[in-house]
Coordinates of C-alpha atoms in Angstrom, one line a residue:
X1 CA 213.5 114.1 240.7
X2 CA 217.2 112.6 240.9
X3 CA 218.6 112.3 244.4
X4 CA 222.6 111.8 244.9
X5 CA 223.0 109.3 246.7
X6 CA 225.0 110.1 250.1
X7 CA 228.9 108.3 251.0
X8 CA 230.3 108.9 254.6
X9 CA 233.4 109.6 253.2
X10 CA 234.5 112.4 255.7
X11 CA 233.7 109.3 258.2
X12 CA 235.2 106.2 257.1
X13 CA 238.3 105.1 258.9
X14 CA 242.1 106.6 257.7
X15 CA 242.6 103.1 255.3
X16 CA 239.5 102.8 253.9
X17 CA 238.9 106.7 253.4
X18 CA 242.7 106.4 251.8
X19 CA 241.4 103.4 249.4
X20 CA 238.1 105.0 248.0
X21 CA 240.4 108.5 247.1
X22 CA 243.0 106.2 245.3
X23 CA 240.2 104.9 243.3
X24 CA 238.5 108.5 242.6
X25 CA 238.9 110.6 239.5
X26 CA 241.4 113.3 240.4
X27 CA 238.5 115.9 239.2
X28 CA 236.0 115.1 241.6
X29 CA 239.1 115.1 244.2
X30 CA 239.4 118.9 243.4
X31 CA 235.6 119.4 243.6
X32 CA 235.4 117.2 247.5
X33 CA 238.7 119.3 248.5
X34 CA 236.1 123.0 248.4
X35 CA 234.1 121.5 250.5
X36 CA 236.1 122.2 253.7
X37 CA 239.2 122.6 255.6
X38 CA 239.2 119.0 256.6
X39 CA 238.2 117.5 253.3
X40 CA 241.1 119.8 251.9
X41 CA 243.4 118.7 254.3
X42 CA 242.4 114.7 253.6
X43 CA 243.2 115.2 249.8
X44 CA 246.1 117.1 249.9
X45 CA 247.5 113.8 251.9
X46 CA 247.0 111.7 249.1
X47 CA 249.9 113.4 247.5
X48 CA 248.5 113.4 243.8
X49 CA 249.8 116.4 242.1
X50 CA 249.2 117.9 238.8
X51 CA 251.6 119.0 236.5
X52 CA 249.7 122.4 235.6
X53 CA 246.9 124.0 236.3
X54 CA 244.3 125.9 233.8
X55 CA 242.3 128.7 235.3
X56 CA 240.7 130.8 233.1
X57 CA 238.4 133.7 235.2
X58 CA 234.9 134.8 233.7
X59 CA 231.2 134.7 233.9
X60 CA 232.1 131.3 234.6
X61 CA 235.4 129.7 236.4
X62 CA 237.1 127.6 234.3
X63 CA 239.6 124.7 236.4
X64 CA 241.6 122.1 234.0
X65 CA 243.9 119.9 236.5
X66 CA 246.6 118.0 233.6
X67 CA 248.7 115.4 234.8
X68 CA 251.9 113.6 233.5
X69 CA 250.6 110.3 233.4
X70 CA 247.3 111.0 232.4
X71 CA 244.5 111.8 229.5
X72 CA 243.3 116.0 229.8
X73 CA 240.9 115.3 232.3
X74 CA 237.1 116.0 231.9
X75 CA 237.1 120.5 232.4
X76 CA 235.6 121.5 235.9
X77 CA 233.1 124.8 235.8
X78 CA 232.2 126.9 238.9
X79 CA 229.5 128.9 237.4
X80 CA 229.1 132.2 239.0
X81 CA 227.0 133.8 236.5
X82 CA 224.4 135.9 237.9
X83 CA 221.5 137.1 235.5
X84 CA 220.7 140.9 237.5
X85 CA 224.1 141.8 237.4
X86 CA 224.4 142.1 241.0
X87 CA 226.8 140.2 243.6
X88 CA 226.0 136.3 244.1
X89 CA 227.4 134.7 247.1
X90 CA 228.5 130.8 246.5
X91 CA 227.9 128.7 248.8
X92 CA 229.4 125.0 249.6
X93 CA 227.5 122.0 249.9
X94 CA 225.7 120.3 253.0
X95 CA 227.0 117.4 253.0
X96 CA 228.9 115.2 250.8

């Protein structure tokens, strides 16, 4: 069984929280800004923004961040699929 391996991030101090985000792929900086208000609020300060966003709405949710500067980033799935055809209710992580 494969355990992720857990990163205080939410807890490190302003400069070093502000170094480890400069360093992150600008996917998984979408993914950590779901997680909550604060995490949100602790990306958007980073001030990276794209140039357009892909959403394409489905059985699955389709997210494609594509910046200026940058290759087409690896695609970002929500998958909200649900096999009984009843409602599914998505839930965020524990921790991050």
């Amino acid at each position: 069984m494969n355990v992720a391996a857990r990163f205080p991030l939410l807890l490190l101090p302003n400069d070093e929280r502000i170094e480890v985000l400069r360093h992150m792929d600008p996917i998984n900086l979408v993914k950590i800004s779901f997680l909550s208000k604060r995490a949100k609020e602790i990306i958007i300060s980073r001030e990276c923004k794209a140039e357009s966003i892909q959403v394409i709405i489905d059985n699955t949710i389709f997210i494609r961040p594509l910046y200026e500067y940058e290759i087409p980033l690896n695609n970002f799935y929500l998958s909200m699929r649900n096999e009984y055809d009843g409602s599914k209710k998505v839930e965020k992580p524990k921790y991050i």
